[in-house]
Amino acid sequence: MQYGYFDDNAREYVITRPDTPYPWINYLGCEDFFGLFSNTSGGYCFYRDARMLRLTRYRYNNVPTDAGGRYFYLRDEGDVWTPSWMPMKSALDRYECRHGMGYSKISSARNGLAFSQVSFVPLHDTCEIHKVTLTNESNIDKRIDMFSFIEFCLWNANDDMTNFQRNFSIGEVEIDGSRIYHKTEYRERRNHYAVWAVNVPIEGFDTDRQTFLGLYNGFDHPQTVFDGEAKNSAASGWAPVGSHHIKARLAPGESKTFVFVLGYCENHEDQKWERPGVINKKPANTLLEKYDTPIAADKALAALNEYWKSLLGRFTVDAEDKKMARMAGIWNQYQCMVTFNMSRSASYFESGIGRGMGFRDSNQDLLGFVHLVPERARSRILDIAATQFPDGSAYHQYQPLTKRGNNEVGSGFNDDPLWLICGVAAYIKETGDYGILNEKVPFDNNETLADTLFVHLKRSFDYTVTHVGPHGLPLIGRADWNDCLNLNCFSKTPGESFQTTANYESGVAESVLIAAIFAFTGPDYAEICRRTNRAEEAEYAEKAIAKMIEAIDQHGWDGSWFLRAYDAYGKKIGSHECEDGKIFIESNGFAVMADIGINDGRARKALDSVKEHLESPYGIVLLQPAYKDYHLELGEVSSYPPGYKENAGIFCHNNPWVTIAETRLGRGNRAFETYAKICPAYREDDSDLRRLEPYVYAQMVAGKDAVRHGEAKNSWLTGTAAWTFVSISQYILGVRPVFDGLMIDPCIPSSMKGFTVTRHFRGADYHITVDNGAGVEKGIKSIMVDGNYLDGEALKKAVLPVFGDGKVHKIVVVMG
Ligand code: BGC
Ligand code: NOJ
């Protein structure tokens, strides 16, 4: 069944009924302040760090689901209802939620009263704006009581949910007219507070949860609202909340608009107080004055719209296949920006208190947003590199607030170093900025250990070269890309983390995947060396890569596919000899991406085996057969029930590796098939099974061994976003940044008649039309650049020059 539709012109997904099969959310904010916002106004917001500076409270795994958010309660002559459906599940005469680029709009109506809410985080400010409009659509006068409601989080989200002996006594607020200030811990070591304000005079307020709701009531039955009168409660300890009571008289046809702002404010240490016990409200005044009229709110929304329009204008797609066009042109890039902002911290599946920024994840995420915000990608690279250790290994995660490596997780994931090369190469191909290599970057966040970014890359490269096992393949360490392939872990204790528990480092367990990543990304390192006059280093690198490929040839091929690894006893993983886990997706996708076996037929064989053994209607599963039992020597991968997560789930992240690999073989039909199977827009009609948002990718879809085959989990924060964008934009549509310019190398289904891409690249706009009247899957007959045909070598290379002139250039490509 469908729960909505895409409105491509508005760049919105329109949800037409509130009871979606799971909360379908959006992200507000693109700089320092962020909100998660569901289609029923659920969610929460935070300043910079979802764990340390959370403004509003949210209970994960709650019953009912998604309870808590920014709620408005309406009381229309005794009829109490919630216009966002939740939390009262009110019967509505009309409902619609539009999730757009950085904003969401909910509109609904009941009994002649229409409600609309536009929610967003304005550019450059640290607040959420909720513009609310009430309209009397009936033909009688209406007297409405409206109550706003949010629940404050006592800042540290982890402590907030666990440390009750303290927290029940520390909550403090201040009320000043229509402004409710949350100032818990401000008296001591914090110099920041939150403010929840509305731009009109109020009838009353409440800031004590128990008074507002009633101790034994849920959000669906707030006593105060049913009583019709705010109690003017001042929170003292327990649970501080913010509720305004507004009375609105509406003549037939009349509308009234209110601007609610939920803001985060900071003061200098010595300017914390206005007078003893009273917080300095200057920063709040400045913020709230900016947004105190509906017109000001509209202007801020218009500026946000402009921001996204120009951002997404950097890569647009037009094609007959609207599903592909809207995903590649709008939603996939939008999701990439969300992963840029959130990494893996805050979603409806990531609590915001657990994981920080991943070294591996952040480098891969970069592949999906470097064309949108190259300058921000640059500083992201420098932040990531600063958490690398002098020997080239890396902290697996770092904290977004401090940008320091996370000691609790530590290091030892032996694929990590290579992703830095991958990220930097993508950045240089996009921008041509080799200068970044000369930036001084600390090792281990220690300035005295700083060296150039180039040295960081060298240490990355050398780390792999020097950490090989008995077959000359890279040692896996704690795990490689597959966090759950823990070959040195041997965990017997329940609750122990497979990723961080004692690691024996057998010196034996090896990863064919890391070898393939090395073979894929190593050549970029060598090329960077060549282009920066480091010929000797380039030669050394090329030799090391050739040696690694030899090791893969000799010890990484199983006859019909690539092996996955060797365990700590030297036994094969991902081999026909194994009982379970005979074949894995990762090493097959990546080895072919690295062009291994293209000339001798192994690549084709490997991908055919992937299709034969791992294919399902909803994508390619990670391995087969699923592990039935827990294997001490394999770790977490075998801990999941068959079909879920890394144990034979459809781990969407590595499906695009197969897509890209298929394009290396020129098999456009198959490449597109693998692309479309995991692409959410193609499963919109199937939402009852898939359950998650049809506009964003999910990390995992349950595999064919699972009870709930086809059901998705972990939407939004996944490397799938970046890699699918790479696969569709660079390898299927084939508009690919390379060191010399923009390569044109489409590999599409033979039924695709053509497409248009506009691409901003190094200071110019390329307007590219591809004609596939010939109905081929790959191959270019001609390329015309601004009216002139490329010929000879230039046509063979198919790399468009770097114009950098701020102009639009017309490119016409004919396939055949
Ligand atoms: C999950 C992985 C994830 C890891 C992070 C595991 O439980 O299965 O997908 O990468 O945790 O620590
Ligand atoms: C999710 C993690 O964020 C990512 O780093 C990892 O590669 C995959 N899970 C696979 O385990």
Short mmCIF file of C-alpha atoms and ligand atoms in Angstrom, two decimals, residues 344 355 360-361 396 480-484 646 651 653 699, ligand 2:
data_model
loop_
_atom_site.label_atom_id
_atom_site.label_comp_id
_atom_site.label_asym_id
_atom_site.label_seq_id
_atom_site.Cartn_x
_atom_site.Cartn_y
_atom_site.Cartn_z
CA ARG A 344 26.02 7.48 12.56
CA ARG A 355 28.48 6.26 18.25
CA ARG A 360 35.73 4.59 7.95
CA ASP A 361 32.18 5.91 7.75
CA HIS A 396 37.82 3.89 14.78
CA ASP A 480 37.47 -4.83 8.33
CA TRP A 481 34.52 -3.08 6.66
CA ASN A 482 32.38 -5.83 8.10
CA ASP A 483 32.44 -4.83 11.76
CA CYS A 484 31.06 -8.21 12.61
CA GLU A 646 25.67 -8.99 8.58
CA PHE A 651 23.37 -5.01 3.73
CA HIS A 653 25.95 -0.54 1.66
CA GLN A 699 21.26 0.11 6.09
C1 NOJ B 2 27.76 -0.09 9.91
C2 NOJ B 2 29.00 0.66 10.22
O1 NOJ B 2 28.70 2.02 10.41
C3 NOJ B 2 30.00 0.51 9.10
O2 NOJ B 2 31.20 1.16 9.43
C4 NOJ B 2 30.25 -0.94 8.81
O3 NOJ B 2 31.12 -1.01 7.72
C5 NOJ B 2 28.96 -1.68 8.53
N1 NOJ B 2 28.04 -1.48 9.60
C6 NOJ B 2 29.17 -3.16 8.29
O4 NOJ B 2 29.49 -3.81 9.46
#
